[in-house]
Every structure is written in structure tokens, then in C-alpha cells.
mmCIF file with all atom_site columns, C-alpha atoms in Angstrom:
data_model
loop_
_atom_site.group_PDB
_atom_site.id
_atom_site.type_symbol
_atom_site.label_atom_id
_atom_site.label_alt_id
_atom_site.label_comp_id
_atom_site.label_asym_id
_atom_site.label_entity_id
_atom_site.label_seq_id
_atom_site.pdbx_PDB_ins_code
_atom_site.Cartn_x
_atom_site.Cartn_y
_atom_site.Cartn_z
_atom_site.occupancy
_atom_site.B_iso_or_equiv
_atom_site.pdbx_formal_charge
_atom_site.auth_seq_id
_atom_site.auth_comp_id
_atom_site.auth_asym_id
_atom_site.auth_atom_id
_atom_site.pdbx_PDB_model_num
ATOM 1   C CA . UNK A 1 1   ? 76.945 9.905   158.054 1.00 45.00 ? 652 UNK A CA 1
ATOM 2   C CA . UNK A 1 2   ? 77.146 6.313   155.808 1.00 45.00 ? 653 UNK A CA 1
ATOM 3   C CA . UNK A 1 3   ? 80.333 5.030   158.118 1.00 46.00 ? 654 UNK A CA 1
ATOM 4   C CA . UNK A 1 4   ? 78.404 5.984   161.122 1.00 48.00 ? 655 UNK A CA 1
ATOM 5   C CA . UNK A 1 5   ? 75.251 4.293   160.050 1.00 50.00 ? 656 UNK A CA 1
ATOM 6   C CA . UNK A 1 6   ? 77.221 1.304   158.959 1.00 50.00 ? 657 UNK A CA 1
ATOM 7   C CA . UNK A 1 7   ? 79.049 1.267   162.313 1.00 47.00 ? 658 UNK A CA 1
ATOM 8   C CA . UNK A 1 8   ? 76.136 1.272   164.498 1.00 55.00 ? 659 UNK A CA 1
ATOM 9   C CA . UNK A 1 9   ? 74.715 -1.539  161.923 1.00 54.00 ? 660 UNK A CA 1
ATOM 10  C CA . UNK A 1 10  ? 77.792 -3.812  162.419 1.00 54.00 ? 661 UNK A CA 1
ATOM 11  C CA . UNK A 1 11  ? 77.113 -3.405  166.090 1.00 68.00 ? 662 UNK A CA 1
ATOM 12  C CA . UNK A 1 12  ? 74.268 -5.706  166.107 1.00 86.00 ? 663 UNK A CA 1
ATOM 13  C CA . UNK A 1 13  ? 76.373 -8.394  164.282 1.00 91.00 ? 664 UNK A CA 1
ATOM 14  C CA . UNK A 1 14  ? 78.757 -10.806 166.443 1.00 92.00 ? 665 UNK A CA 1
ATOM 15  C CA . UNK A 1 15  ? 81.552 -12.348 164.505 1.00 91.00 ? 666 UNK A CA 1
ATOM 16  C CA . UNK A 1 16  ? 80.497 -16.149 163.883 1.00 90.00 ? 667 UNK A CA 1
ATOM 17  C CA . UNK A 1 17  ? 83.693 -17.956 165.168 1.00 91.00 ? 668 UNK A CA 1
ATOM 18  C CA . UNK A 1 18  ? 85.733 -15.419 166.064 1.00 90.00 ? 669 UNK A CA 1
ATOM 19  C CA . UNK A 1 19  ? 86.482 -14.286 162.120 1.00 93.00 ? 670 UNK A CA 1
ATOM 20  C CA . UNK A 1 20  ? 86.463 -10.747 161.981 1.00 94.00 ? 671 UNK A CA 1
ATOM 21  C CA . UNK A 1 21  ? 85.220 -9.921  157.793 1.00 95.00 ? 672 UNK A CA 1
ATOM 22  C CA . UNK A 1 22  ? 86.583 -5.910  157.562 1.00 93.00 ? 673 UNK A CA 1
ATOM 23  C CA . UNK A 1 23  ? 89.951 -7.715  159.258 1.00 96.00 ? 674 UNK A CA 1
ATOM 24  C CA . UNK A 1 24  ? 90.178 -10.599 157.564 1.00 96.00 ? 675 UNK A CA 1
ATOM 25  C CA . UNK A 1 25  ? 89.391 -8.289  154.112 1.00 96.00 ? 676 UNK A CA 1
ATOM 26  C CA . UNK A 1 26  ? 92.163 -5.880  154.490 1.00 96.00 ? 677 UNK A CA 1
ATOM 27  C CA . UNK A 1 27  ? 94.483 -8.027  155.414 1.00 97.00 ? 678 UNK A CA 1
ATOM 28  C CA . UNK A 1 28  ? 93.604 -10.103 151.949 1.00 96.00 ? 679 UNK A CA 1
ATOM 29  C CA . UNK A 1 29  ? 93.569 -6.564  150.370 1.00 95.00 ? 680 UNK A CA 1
ATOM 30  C CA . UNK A 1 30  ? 97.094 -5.593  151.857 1.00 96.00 ? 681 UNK A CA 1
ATOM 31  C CA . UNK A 1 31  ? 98.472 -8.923  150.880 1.00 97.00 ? 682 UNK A CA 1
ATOM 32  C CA . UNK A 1 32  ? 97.256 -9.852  147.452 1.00 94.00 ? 683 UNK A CA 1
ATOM 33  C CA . UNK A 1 33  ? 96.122 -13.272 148.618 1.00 96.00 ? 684 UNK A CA 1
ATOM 34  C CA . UNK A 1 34  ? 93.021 -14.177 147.687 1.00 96.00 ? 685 UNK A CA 1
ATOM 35  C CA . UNK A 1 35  ? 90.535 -15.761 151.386 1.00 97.00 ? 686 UNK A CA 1
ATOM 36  C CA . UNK A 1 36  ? 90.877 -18.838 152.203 1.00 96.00 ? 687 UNK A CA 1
ATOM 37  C CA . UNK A 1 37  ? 88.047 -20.073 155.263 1.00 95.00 ? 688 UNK A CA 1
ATOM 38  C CA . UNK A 1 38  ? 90.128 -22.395 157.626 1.00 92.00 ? 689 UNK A CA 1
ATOM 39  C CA . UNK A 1 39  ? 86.480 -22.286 159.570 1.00 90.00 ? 690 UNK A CA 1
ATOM 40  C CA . UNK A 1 40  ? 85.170 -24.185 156.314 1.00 88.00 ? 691 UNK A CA 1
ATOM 41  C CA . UNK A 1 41  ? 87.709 -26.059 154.630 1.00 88.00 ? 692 UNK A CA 1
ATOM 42  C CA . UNK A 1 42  ? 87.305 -26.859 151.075 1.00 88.00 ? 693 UNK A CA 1
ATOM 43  C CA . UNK A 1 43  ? 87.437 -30.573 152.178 1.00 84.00 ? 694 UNK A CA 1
ATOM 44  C CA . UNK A 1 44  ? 84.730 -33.264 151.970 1.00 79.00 ? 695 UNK A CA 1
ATOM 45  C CA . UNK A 1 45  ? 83.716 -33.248 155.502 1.00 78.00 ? 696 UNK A CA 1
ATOM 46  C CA . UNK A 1 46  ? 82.739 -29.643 154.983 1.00 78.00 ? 697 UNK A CA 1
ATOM 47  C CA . UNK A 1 47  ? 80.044 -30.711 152.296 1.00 76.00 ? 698 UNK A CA 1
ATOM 48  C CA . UNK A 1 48  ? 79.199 -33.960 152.863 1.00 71.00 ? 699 UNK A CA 1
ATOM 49  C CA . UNK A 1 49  ? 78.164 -35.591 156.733 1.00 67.00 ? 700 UNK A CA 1
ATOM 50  C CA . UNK A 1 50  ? 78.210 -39.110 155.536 1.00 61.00 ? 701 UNK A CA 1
ATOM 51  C CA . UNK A 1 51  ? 78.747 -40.544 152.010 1.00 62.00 ? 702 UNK A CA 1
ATOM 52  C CA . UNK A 1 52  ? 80.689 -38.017 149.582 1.00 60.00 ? 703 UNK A CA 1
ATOM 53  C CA . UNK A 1 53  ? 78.088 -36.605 146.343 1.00 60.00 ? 704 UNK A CA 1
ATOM 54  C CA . UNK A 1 54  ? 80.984 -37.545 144.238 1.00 60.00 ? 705 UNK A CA 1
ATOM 55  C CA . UNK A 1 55  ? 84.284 -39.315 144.409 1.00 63.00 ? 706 UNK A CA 1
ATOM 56  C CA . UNK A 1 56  ? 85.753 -36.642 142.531 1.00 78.00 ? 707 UNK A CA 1
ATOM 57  C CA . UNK A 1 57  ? 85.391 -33.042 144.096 1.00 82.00 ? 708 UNK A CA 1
ATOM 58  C CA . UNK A 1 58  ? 87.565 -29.975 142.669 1.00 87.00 ? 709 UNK A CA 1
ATOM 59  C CA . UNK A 1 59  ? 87.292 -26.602 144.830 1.00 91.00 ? 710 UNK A CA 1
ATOM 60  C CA . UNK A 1 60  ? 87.247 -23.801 142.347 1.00 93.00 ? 711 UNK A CA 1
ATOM 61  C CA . UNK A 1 61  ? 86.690 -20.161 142.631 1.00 94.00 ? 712 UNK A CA 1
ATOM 62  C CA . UNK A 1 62  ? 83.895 -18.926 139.923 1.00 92.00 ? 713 UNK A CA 1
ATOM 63  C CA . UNK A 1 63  ? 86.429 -17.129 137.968 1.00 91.00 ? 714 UNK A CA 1
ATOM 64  C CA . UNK A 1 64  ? 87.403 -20.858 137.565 1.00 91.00 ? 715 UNK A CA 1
ATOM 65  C CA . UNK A 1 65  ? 83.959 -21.774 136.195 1.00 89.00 ? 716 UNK A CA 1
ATOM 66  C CA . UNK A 1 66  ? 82.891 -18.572 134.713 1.00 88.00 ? 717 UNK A CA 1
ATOM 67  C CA . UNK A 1 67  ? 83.868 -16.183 131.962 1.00 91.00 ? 718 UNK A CA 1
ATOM 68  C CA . UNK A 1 68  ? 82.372 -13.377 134.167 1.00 90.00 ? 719 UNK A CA 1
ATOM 69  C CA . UNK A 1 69  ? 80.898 -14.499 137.479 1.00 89.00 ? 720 UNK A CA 1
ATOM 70  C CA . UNK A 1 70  ? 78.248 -12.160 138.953 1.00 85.00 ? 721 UNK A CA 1
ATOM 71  C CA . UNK A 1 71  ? 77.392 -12.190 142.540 1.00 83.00 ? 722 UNK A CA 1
ATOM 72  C CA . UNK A 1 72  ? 73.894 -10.248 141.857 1.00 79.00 ? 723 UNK A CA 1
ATOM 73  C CA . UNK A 1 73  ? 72.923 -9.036  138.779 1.00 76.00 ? 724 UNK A CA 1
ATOM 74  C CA . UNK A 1 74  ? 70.361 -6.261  139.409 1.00 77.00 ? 725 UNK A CA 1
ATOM 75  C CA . UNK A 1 75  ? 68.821 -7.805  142.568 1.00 75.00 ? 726 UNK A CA 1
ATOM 76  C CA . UNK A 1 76  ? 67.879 -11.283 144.243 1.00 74.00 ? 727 UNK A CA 1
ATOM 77  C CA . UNK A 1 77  ? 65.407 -13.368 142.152 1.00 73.00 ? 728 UNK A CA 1
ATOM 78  C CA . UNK A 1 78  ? 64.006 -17.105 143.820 1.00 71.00 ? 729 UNK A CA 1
ATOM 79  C CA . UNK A 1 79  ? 64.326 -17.964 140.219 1.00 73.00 ? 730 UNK A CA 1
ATOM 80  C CA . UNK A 1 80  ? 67.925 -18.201 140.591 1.00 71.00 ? 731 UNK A CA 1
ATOM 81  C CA . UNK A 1 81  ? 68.265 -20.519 142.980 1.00 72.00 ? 732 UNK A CA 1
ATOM 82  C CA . UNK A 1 82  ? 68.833 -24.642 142.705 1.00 70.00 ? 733 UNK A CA 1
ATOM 83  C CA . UNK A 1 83  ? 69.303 -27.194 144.886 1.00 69.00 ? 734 UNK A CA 1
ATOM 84  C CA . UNK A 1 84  ? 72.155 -29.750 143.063 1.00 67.00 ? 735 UNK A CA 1
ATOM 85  C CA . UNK A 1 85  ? 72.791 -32.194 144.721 1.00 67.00 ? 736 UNK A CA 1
ATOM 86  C CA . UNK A 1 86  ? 74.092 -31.732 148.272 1.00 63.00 ? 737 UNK A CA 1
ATOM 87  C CA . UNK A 1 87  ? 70.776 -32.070 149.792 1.00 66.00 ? 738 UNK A CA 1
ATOM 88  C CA . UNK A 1 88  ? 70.580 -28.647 151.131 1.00 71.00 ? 739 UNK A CA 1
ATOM 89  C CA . UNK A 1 89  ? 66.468 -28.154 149.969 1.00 78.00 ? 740 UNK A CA 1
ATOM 90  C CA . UNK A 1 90  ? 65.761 -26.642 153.832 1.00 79.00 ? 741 UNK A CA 1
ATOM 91  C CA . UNK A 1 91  ? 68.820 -24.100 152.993 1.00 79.00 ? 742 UNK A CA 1
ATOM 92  C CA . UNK A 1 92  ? 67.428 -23.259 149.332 1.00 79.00 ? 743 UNK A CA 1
ATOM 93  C CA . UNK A 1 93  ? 64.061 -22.517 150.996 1.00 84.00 ? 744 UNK A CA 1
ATOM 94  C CA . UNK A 1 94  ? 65.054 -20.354 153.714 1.00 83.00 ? 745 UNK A CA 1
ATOM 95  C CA . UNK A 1 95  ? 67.176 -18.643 151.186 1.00 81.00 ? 746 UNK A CA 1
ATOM 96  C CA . UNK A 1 96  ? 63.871 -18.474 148.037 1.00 82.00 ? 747 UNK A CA 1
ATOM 97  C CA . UNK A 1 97  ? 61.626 -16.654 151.238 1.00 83.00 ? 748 UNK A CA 1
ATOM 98  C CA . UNK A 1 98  ? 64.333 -14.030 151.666 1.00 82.00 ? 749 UNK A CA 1
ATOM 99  C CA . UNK A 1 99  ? 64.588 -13.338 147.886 1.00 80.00 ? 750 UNK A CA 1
ATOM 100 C CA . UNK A 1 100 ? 61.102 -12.720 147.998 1.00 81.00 ? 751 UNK A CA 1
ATOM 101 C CA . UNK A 1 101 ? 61.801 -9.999  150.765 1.00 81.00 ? 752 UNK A CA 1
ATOM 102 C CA . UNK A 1 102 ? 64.254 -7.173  149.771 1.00 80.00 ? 753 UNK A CA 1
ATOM 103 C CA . UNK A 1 103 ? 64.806 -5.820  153.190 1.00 84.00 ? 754 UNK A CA 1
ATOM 104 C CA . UNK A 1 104 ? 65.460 -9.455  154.431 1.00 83.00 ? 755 UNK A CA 1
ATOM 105 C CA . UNK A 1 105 ? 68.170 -10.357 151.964 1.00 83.00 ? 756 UNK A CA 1
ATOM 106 C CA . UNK A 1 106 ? 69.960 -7.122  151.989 1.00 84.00 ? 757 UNK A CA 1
ATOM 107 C CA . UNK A 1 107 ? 70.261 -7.702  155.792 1.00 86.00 ? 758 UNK A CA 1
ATOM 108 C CA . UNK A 1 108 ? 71.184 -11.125 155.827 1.00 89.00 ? 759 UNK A CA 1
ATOM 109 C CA . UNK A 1 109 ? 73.808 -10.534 152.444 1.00 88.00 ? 760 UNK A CA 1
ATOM 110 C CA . UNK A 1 110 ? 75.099 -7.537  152.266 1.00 88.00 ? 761 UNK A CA 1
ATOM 111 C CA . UNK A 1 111 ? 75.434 -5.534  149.128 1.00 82.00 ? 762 UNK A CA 1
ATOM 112 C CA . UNK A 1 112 ? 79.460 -4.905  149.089 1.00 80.00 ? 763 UNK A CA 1
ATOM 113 C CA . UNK A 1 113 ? 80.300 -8.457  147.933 1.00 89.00 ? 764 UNK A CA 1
ATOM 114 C CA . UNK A 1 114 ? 81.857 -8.992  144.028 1.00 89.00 ? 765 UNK A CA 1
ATOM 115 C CA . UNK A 1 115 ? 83.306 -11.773 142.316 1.00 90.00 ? 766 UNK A CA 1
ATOM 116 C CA . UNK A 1 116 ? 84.979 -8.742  139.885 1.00 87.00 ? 767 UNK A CA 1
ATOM 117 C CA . UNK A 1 117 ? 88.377 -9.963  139.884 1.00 87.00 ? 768 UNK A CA 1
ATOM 118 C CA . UNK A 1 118 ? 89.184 -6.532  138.559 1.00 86.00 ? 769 UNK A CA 1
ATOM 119 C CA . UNK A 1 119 ? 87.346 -4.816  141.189 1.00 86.00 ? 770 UNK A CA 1
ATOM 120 C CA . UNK A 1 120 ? 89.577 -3.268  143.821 1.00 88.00 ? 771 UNK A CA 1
ATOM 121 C CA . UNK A 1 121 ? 87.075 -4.791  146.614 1.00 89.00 ? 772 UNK A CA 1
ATOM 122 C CA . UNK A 1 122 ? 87.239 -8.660  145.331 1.00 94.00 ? 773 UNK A CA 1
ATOM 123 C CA . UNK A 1 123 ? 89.604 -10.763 147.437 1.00 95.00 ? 774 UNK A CA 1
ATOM 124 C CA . UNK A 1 124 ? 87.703 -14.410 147.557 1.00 96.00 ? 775 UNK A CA 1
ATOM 125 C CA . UNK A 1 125 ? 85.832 -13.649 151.616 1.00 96.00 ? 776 UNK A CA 1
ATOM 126 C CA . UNK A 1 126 ? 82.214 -13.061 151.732 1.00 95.00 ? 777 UNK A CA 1
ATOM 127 C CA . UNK A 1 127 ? 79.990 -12.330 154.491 1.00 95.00 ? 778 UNK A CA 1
ATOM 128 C CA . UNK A 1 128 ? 76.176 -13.750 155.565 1.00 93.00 ? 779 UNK A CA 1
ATOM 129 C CA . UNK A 1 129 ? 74.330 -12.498 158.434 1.00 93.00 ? 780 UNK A CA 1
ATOM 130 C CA . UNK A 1 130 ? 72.665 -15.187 160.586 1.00 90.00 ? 781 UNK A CA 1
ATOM 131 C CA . UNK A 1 131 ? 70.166 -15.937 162.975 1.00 89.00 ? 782 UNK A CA 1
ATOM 132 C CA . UNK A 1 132 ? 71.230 -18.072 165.421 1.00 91.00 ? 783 UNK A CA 1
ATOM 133 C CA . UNK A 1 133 ? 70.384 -18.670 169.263 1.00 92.00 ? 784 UNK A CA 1
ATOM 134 C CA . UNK A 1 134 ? 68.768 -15.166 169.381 1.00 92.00 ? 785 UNK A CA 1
ATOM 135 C CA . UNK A 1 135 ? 71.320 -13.525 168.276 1.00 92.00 ? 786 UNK A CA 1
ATOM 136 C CA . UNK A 1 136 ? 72.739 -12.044 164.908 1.00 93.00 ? 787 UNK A CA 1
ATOM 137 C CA . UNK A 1 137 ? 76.030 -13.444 163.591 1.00 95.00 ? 788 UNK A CA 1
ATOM 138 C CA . UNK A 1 138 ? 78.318 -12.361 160.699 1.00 95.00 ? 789 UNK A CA 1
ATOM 139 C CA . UNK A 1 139 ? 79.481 -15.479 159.222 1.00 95.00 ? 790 UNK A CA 1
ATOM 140 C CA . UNK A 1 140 ? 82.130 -15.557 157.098 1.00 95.00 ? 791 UNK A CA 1
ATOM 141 C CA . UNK A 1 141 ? 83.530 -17.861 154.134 1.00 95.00 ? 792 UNK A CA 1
ATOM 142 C CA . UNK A 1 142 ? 85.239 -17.555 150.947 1.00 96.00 ? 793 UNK A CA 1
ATOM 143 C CA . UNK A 1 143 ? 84.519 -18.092 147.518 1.00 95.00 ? 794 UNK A CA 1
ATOM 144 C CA . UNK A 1 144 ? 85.680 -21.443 146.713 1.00 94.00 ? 795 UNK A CA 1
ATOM 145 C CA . UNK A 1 145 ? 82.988 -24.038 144.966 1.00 89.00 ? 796 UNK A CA 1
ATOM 146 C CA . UNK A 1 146 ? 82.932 -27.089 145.032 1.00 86.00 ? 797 UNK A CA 1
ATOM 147 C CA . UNK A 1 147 ? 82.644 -28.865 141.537 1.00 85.00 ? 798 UNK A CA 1
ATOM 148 C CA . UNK A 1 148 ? 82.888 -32.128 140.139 1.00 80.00 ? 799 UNK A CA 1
ATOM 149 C CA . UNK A 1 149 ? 85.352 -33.443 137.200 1.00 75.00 ? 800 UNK A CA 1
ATOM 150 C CA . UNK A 1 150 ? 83.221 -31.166 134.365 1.00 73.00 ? 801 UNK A CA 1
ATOM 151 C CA . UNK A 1 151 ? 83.205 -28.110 136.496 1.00 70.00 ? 802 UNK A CA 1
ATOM 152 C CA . UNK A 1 152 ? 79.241 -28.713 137.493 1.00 71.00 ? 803 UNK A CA 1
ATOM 153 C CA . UNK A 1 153 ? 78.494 -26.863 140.727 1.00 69.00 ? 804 UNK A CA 1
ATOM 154 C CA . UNK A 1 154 ? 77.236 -29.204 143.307 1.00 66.00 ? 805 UNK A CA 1
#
């Protein structure tokens, strides 16, 4: 009854450039090899439009920050959220009214994501569900940060 329900659920969700998540999962799974999003490099251009936050970025995964990253602890607080310095308020915001909305923000992130490297379900891809044009997307990217030279999240 679950699978079907999540079946019909997926349904409604179009993969956002072509990047099938339960694929691209398994096959990270199978492998060993932790996601990497060719879609959204871990480059400057995908962070910065025009003039680079820092001159020093470093990618890293929050295992590479963190003792003991969580993904949610509990459930979605708009206390947790902070803009840095990328210039991304309009993102925080949309993001702050859908913590305020359970129902919202377990439909646009799903609950099956972990950054538990010792979980059997963590391999580096995670999943957002968008609005865009209409239509419902499933866009997909993996875990990768970037940081500058002190590990500070950006």
C-alpha cells in the first residue's frame, strides 16, 4: 500500500533535466560512489553570476565540515535558516514560509534524505520538488558545499 501511494505520488513529479533521483540513487548505491550533479557543478559559475563571494572556494561534503551532519533534526524550524553570503535572501524566504507549513515542506523535501554516512540510504544525491511553469519538478543535486578557506558555509 506505501509503494503504491509513493508511486502514484512520484507521478505528479517530472524529472528536472532529465536526472532520474531513484536511478541516479541506486546506481550510487550499487557502485559505492558517492553523487556527483554534472547539472550543478561544484564550480564558481554555479554559485556566483558575476563577481565570485570569495577568491577561495573549497566544495566539501558536510561530513567534511561536521562531526555529525544532520539533514533534519526532529522537523523544519525557520529558525534554522541563514542567508551567508551568496545573496540568495528571495530563496531563504520562500524556503522560512514552507518551514512554517509542514505539509508544504514535506512535499517540496522529502523525508528519505540523510547525511548518515553510516546509513545504508546516504550516497551524496538529494532531491527538491519544484514549482516551475505550472508544473511540479523533482530536482536533483548532491551534497557538496561550498566553503571558503576556514570551512564557513557560504
Amino acid at each position: 500500500m506505501i509503494r503504491k501511494k509513493k508511486e502514484e505520488e512520484m507521478k505528479i513529479f517530472k524529472p528536472y533535466l532529465n536526472q532520474d533521483f531513484e536511478k541516479l540513487k541506486a546506481e550510487c548505491l550499487r557502485s559505492g560512489k558517492l553523487f556527483e550533479d554534472d547539472q550543478f557543478p561544484a564550480s564558481m559559475k554555479s554559485i556566483a553570476k558575476f563577481r565570485p563571494p570569495s577568491d577561495k572556494i573549497v566544495w566539501k561534503r558536510p561530513h567534511e565540515i561536521f562531526d555529525d551532519p544532520q539533514f533534519v533534526i526532529d522537523s523544519f524550524d525557520s529558525k534554522d535558516l541563514d542567508q551567508g553570503v551568496l545573496g540568495n535572501c528571495w530563496f531563504i524566504a520562500a524556503v522560512i514560509a514552507l518551514a512554517n507549513n509542514s505539509e508544504f515542506i514535506r512535499l517540496v523535501v522529502p523525508d528519505d534524505q540523510t547525511f548518515d554516512k553510516s546509513s545504508k540510504n546516504y550516497c551524496g544525491i538529494f532531491h527538491f520538488r519544484i514549482w516551475k511553469h505550472g508544473e511540479w519538478f523533482d530536482c536533483i543535486v548532491d551534497d557538496r558545499l561550498p566553503c571558503d578557506s576556514k570551512s564557513q558555509l557560504f
